[in-house]
């Protein structure tokens, strides 16, 4: 392959971006591969350990975890990753997958609950210590998590951070880690499956979800109307190389990227809203069942008490 040389980095000469390129340009980045293999393997080992001892584990949680790991690997190793420094629109799809789809799916997999049910006593004690630590409580504080989740994209695209991520492989990889971690900090307590600090009542979870939608939309619209190109002269410089024959106009691609951020953010947000609503309904039904059982027990005790205090039938009663 040829190389397109820029001021500070070299980018592979890639074919036009299409469905075929998504499959043909897969890479073997070591970090995503290791994380995906170990994350998937350890989770499945935990599920099998539960089944061997006769305990059940919801299939839906396993499916959610596998979707999250697969989404992470596709976003960081497929053709999408190969083009994430060539097309801002491709990067924006990757951004939404890493910051929303991956954290939400992994949170629904409830790995902390699985670990607490399968780890040896010593390791389970260490995990509980981490969950009850001050750092976990701070990171799980809902307003802080919401602030980080909302502000981070603005800090990424309207500071020198994004251009640095294009020119430095290390900064680029750290950006991927940042997107997943911030998404996890926001989604994990709100999903509420695992016993984590920061869990709040369902109405507040729904409120936080609804509040994120305008911020994604506003950021997307802002990027669509931005007069300056994100990444500085990075994308125009690529037009001077072999890929210039098929690369779209940087401003048109930036407009598309803003639309992707706007539309995908709303779509995933609505899906998350539906998930929270279903959880809320199920929680209300379980609470109603518990209340019915409590009232039944109270009624039985009252009947027993009334029977014990009732005077025995004597000759007068006959």
Coordinates of C-alpha atoms in Angstrom, one line a residue:
X1 CA 0.0 0.0 0.0
X2 CA 1.1 3.6 -0.6
X3 CA 1.2 6.2 2.1
X4 CA -0.2 9.7 2.3
X5 CA 2.3 11.7 4.2
X6 CA 1.0 14.6 6.3
X7 CA 2.9 17.1 8.5
X8 CA 3.1 14.8 11.5
X9 CA 1.8 11.4 10.5
X10 CA 1.4 8.8 7.8
X11 CA -2.0 7.5 6.8
X12 CA -2.5 4.3 4.7
X13 CA -3.8 4.8 1.1
X14 CA -7.2 3.3 1.5
X15 CA -9.9 2.4 -1.1
X16 CA -13.2 4.3 -1.2
X17 CA -15.2 3.8 2.0
X18 CA -18.1 1.4 1.5
X19 CA -19.5 -1.9 2.9
X20 CA -16.7 -3.9 1.1
X21 CA -14.0 -1.7 2.7
X22 CA -15.6 -2.3 6.1
X23 CA -14.9 -6.0 5.7
X24 CA -11.6 -5.9 3.7
X25 CA -9.8 -3.4 5.9
X26 CA -10.0 -5.3 9.2
X27 CA -6.9 -4.9 11.4
X28 CA -5.4 -6.9 14.2
X29 CA -4.9 -4.2 16.8
X30 CA -3.5 -6.0 19.9
X31 CA -5.2 -4.1 22.6
X32 CA -8.8 -4.4 21.3
X33 CA -8.3 -8.0 20.5
X34 CA -6.9 -8.8 24.0
X35 CA -9.7 -6.9 25.7
X36 CA -12.4 -8.5 23.6
X37 CA -11.1 -12.1 24.1
X38 CA -10.6 -11.8 27.8
X39 CA -13.8 -9.8 28.5
X40 CA -15.9 -12.3 26.6
X41 CA -14.0 -15.4 27.9
X42 CA -14.2 -14.4 31.6
X43 CA -17.9 -13.6 31.4
X44 CA -18.7 -16.9 29.8
X45 CA -16.6 -18.8 32.3
X46 CA -18.7 -17.1 35.1
X47 CA -21.9 -18.0 33.4
X48 CA -20.8 -21.6 33.1
X49 CA -19.7 -21.7 36.7
X50 CA -23.2 -20.7 37.8
X51 CA -24.8 -23.3 35.6
X52 CA -22.5 -26.1 36.9
X53 CA -23.7 -25.5 40.5
X54 CA -27.4 -25.3 39.4
X55 CA -27.9 -21.5 39.4
X56 CA -29.5 -19.7 36.6
X57 CA -28.3 -16.5 34.8
X58 CA -30.6 -14.5 32.4
X59 CA -29.8 -15.2 28.8
X60 CA -30.6 -11.6 28.0
X61 CA -27.7 -10.4 30.1
X62 CA -25.3 -12.7 28.3
X63 CA -26.6 -11.5 24.9
X64 CA -26.2 -7.9 26.0
X65 CA -22.6 -8.5 27.1
X66 CA -21.7 -10.2 23.9
X67 CA -23.3 -7.4 21.9
X68 CA -21.2 -4.9 23.8
X69 CA -17.9 -6.8 23.3
X70 CA -18.6 -7.3 19.6
X71 CA -19.5 -3.6 19.2
X72 CA -16.3 -2.6 20.9
X73 CA -14.2 -4.9 18.6
X74 CA -15.9 -3.8 15.4
X75 CA -15.5 -0.1 16.3
X76 CA -11.8 -0.5 17.1
X77 CA -10.6 -3.1 14.6
X78 CA -12.9 -3.2 11.5
X79 CA -12.8 -1.1 8.5
X80 CA -14.6 1.6 10.6
X81 CA -11.4 1.9 12.6
X82 CA -9.2 2.0 9.5
X83 CA -11.1 5.1 8.3
X84 CA -11.6 6.9 11.6
X85 CA -8.7 9.2 10.8
X86 CA -9.6 9.6 7.2
X87 CA -13.3 10.5 7.4
X88 CA -14.8 12.5 10.2
X89 CA -18.1 10.9 9.5
X90 CA -16.6 7.4 10.0
X91 CA -15.0 8.6 13.3
X92 CA -18.4 9.9 14.4
X93 CA -20.0 6.5 13.9
X94 CA -17.2 5.0 15.9
X95 CA -17.7 7.7 18.6
X96 CA -21.3 6.9 19.0
X97 CA -20.7 3.1 19.2
X98 CA -17.9 3.5 21.8
X99 CA -19.7 6.1 24.0
X100 CA -23.3 4.8 23.9
X101 CA -23.8 1.3 22.4
X102 CA -20.8 -0.4 24.1
X103 CA -21.3 1.1 27.7
X104 CA -25.1 0.5 27.6
X105 CA -24.8 -3.1 26.4
X106 CA -22.1 -4.0 28.9
X107 CA -24.0 -2.4 31.7
X108 CA -27.1 -4.5 30.8
X109 CA -24.8 -7.6 31.0
X110 CA -24.4 -7.0 34.8
X111 CA -20.8 -8.2 35.1
X112 CA -20.4 -7.0 38.6
X113 CA -23.3 -9.1 39.8
X114 CA -21.9 -12.1 37.9
X115 CA -18.5 -11.6 39.5
X116 CA -20.0 -11.3 43.0
X117 CA -21.8 -14.6 42.5
X118 CA -18.8 -16.5 41.1
X119 CA -15.6 -15.1 42.4
X120 CA -13.7 -16.8 45.3
X121 CA -14.2 -15.2 48.7
X122 CA -11.0 -13.2 48.7
X123 CA -11.5 -11.7 45.3
X124 CA -15.1 -11.0 46.1
X125 CA -14.0 -9.1 49.2
X126 CA -11.6 -7.0 47.2
X127 CA -14.4 -6.2 44.7
X128 CA -16.8 -5.2 47.4
X129 CA -14.1 -2.9 48.9
X130 CA -13.7 -1.2 45.5
X131 CA -17.5 -0.8 45.2
X132 CA -17.7 0.8 48.6
X133 CA -14.6 3.0 48.2
X134 CA -14.8 6.8 48.2
X135 CA -13.6 6.9 44.6
X136 CA -16.4 4.7 43.4
X137 CA -18.9 6.9 45.3
X138 CA -17.5 10.0 43.7
X139 CA -17.5 8.6 40.2
X140 CA -21.0 7.2 40.7
X141 CA -22.4 10.5 41.7
X142 CA -25.1 11.1 39.1
X143 CA -24.7 14.8 38.5
X144 CA -20.9 14.4 38.1
X145 CA -21.4 11.5 35.7
X146 CA -23.9 13.5 33.7
X147 CA -21.6 16.5 33.6
X148 CA -18.6 14.4 32.3
X149 CA -20.8 12.7 29.7
X150 CA -22.2 15.9 28.4
X151 CA -19.0 18.1 28.5
X152 CA -16.5 15.5 27.2
X153 CA -17.6 15.7 23.5
X154 CA -17.4 19.4 23.5
X155 CA -13.9 19.3 25.0
X156 CA -12.9 16.7 22.4
X157 CA -14.1 18.5 19.3
X158 CA -13.5 22.2 20.3
X159 CA -10.1 22.0 21.7
X160 CA -6.8 20.7 20.3
X161 CA -7.5 17.3 21.7
X162 CA -9.2 16.0 18.5
X163 CA -6.4 17.2 16.2
X164 CA -3.8 15.6 18.6
X165 CA -5.7 12.3 18.4
X166 CA -5.4 12.4 14.6
X167 CA -1.6 12.9 14.7
X168 CA -0.7 10.7 17.7
X169 CA -1.5 7.0 17.9
X170 CA -1.2 7.1 21.7
X171 CA -3.7 10.0 22.0
X172 CA -6.0 8.3 19.5
X173 CA -6.1 5.1 21.6
X174 CA -6.6 7.0 24.8
X175 CA -9.5 8.8 23.2
X176 CA -11.2 5.4 22.6
X177 CA -10.6 4.4 26.2
X178 CA -12.0 7.8 27.4
X179 CA -15.2 7.4 25.4
X180 CA -15.9 4.0 26.8
X181 CA -15.0 4.9 30.4
X182 CA -17.1 8.1 30.5
X183 CA -20.0 6.3 28.9
X184 CA -19.7 3.5 31.5
X185 CA -19.6 6.0 34.4
X186 CA -22.8 7.5 33.0
X187 CA -24.8 4.5 32.0
X188 CA -23.8 1.9 34.6
X189 CA -25.6 3.4 37.7
X190 CA -28.5 4.6 35.6
X191 CA -29.2 1.1 34.2
X192 CA -29.2 -0.1 37.8
X193 CA -28.6 -3.8 37.2
X194 CA -25.4 -4.0 39.2
X195 CA -25.1 -3.0 42.9
X196 CA -23.0 0.1 42.2
X197 CA -22.9 3.5 44.1
X198 CA -24.9 6.2 42.6
X199 CA -28.1 4.2 41.8
X200 CA -31.1 6.5 41.9
X201 CA -34.9 6.1 41.6
X202 CA -36.3 5.3 38.2
X203 CA -37.9 8.7 37.7
X204 CA -34.6 10.4 38.1
X205 CA -32.9 7.9 35.7
X206 CA -35.5 8.7 33.0
X207 CA -35.0 12.4 33.7
X208 CA -31.2 12.1 33.2
X209 CA -31.7 10.2 30.0
X210 CA -34.1 12.8 28.6
X211 CA -31.7 15.6 29.5
X212 CA -28.9 14.1 27.5
X213 CA -30.9 14.1 24.2
X214 CA -30.8 17.9 23.6
X215 CA -27.0 18.1 24.3
X216 CA -26.3 15.5 21.6
X217 CA -28.6 17.3 19.2
X218 CA -27.1 20.7 19.9
X219 CA -23.6 19.4 19.5
X220 CA -24.5 17.8 16.2
X221 CA -26.1 20.9 14.9
X222 CA -23.1 23.0 16.1
X223 CA -20.7 20.8 14.2
X224 CA -22.9 20.9 11.1
X225 CA -22.8 24.7 11.1
X226 CA -19.2 25.0 12.1
X227 CA -17.2 27.4 9.8
X228 CA -13.9 25.9 10.7
X229 CA -12.9 22.3 10.1
X230 CA -12.4 20.0 13.0
X231 CA -8.9 18.7 13.1
X232 CA -7.3 21.8 11.5
X233 CA -5.7 21.1 8.2
X234 CA -5.6 17.3 8.6
X235 CA -8.5 16.4 6.3
X236 CA -7.7 18.9 3.5
X237 CA -4.1 17.6 3.5
X238 CA -5.3 14.1 2.7
X239 CA -6.7 15.4 -0.6
X240 CA -3.2 16.0 -1.8
X241 CA -2.5 12.3 -1.8
X242 CA -3.8 9.3 -3.7
X243 CA -7.1 9.3 -1.7
X244 CA -7.9 12.7 -3.0
X245 CA -9.6 11.1 -6.0
X246 CA -12.4 9.8 -3.8
X247 CA -12.4 11.7 -0.6
X248 CA -15.5 13.9 -0.1
X249 CA -15.2 17.6 0.5
X250 CA -14.1 18.1 4.2
X251 CA -16.9 20.5 4.8
X252 CA -19.5 18.1 3.4
X253 CA -18.1 15.3 5.4
X254 CA -18.2 17.4 8.6
X255 CA -21.8 18.3 7.9
X256 CA -22.6 14.6 7.6
X257 CA -20.7 13.8 10.8
X258 CA -22.7 16.4 12.7
X259 CA -25.9 14.8 11.3
X260 CA -24.7 11.4 12.4
X261 CA -24.0 12.6 15.9
X262 CA -27.4 14.3 16.1
X263 CA -29.5 11.4 14.7
X264 CA -27.6 8.5 16.3
X265 CA -27.6 10.2 19.7
X266 CA -31.3 10.6 19.6
X267 CA -31.8 7.0 18.4
X268 CA -29.7 5.4 21.1
X269 CA -31.2 7.8 23.6
X270 CA -34.7 6.7 22.7
X271 CA -33.7 3.0 22.9
X272 CA -32.1 3.7 26.3
X273 CA -35.3 5.5 27.4
X274 CA -37.4 2.4 26.4
X275 CA -35.0 0.1 28.4
X276 CA -35.4 2.3 31.5
X277 CA -39.2 2.4 31.1
X278 CA -39.3 -1.4 30.9
X279 CA -37.1 -1.7 33.9
X280 CA -39.4 0.8 35.7
X281 CA -42.5 -1.2 34.9
X282 CA -40.9 -4.4 36.0
X283 CA -39.7 -2.9 39.2
X284 CA -43.1 -1.5 39.9
X285 CA -44.7 -4.9 39.3
X286 CA -42.2 -6.6 41.6
X287 CA -42.8 -4.0 44.3
X288 CA -46.6 -4.6 43.9
X289 CA -46.0 -8.3 44.3
X290 CA -43.9 -7.8 47.4
X291 CA -46.6 -5.5 48.9
X292 CA -49.3 -8.1 48.1
X293 CA -47.2 -10.7 49.9
X294 CA -46.7 -8.4 52.9
X295 CA -50.4 -7.6 53.1
X296 CA -51.2 -11.4 52.9
X297 CA -48.8 -12.1 55.7
X298 CA -50.3 -9.3 57.8
X299 CA -53.8 -10.6 57.2
X300 CA -52.8 -14.1 58.2
X301 CA -51.3 -12.9 61.4
X302 CA -54.4 -10.9 62.2
X303 CA -56.6 -13.9 61.7
X304 CA -54.4 -16.1 63.9
X305 CA -54.4 -13.4 66.6
X306 CA -58.1 -13.1 66.4
X307 CA -58.5 -16.9 66.6
X308 CA -56.2 -17.0 69.7
X309 CA -58.1 -14.3 71.5
X310 CA -61.6 -15.7 70.7
X311 CA -63.1 -17.3 73.9
X312 CA -63.7 -21.0 73.7
X313 CA -67.2 -22.2 73.3
X314 CA -68.7 -23.0 76.7
X315 CA -71.9 -24.6 78.0
X316 CA -73.7 -21.2 77.8
X317 CA -72.8 -21.0 74.1
X318 CA -74.5 -24.3 73.6

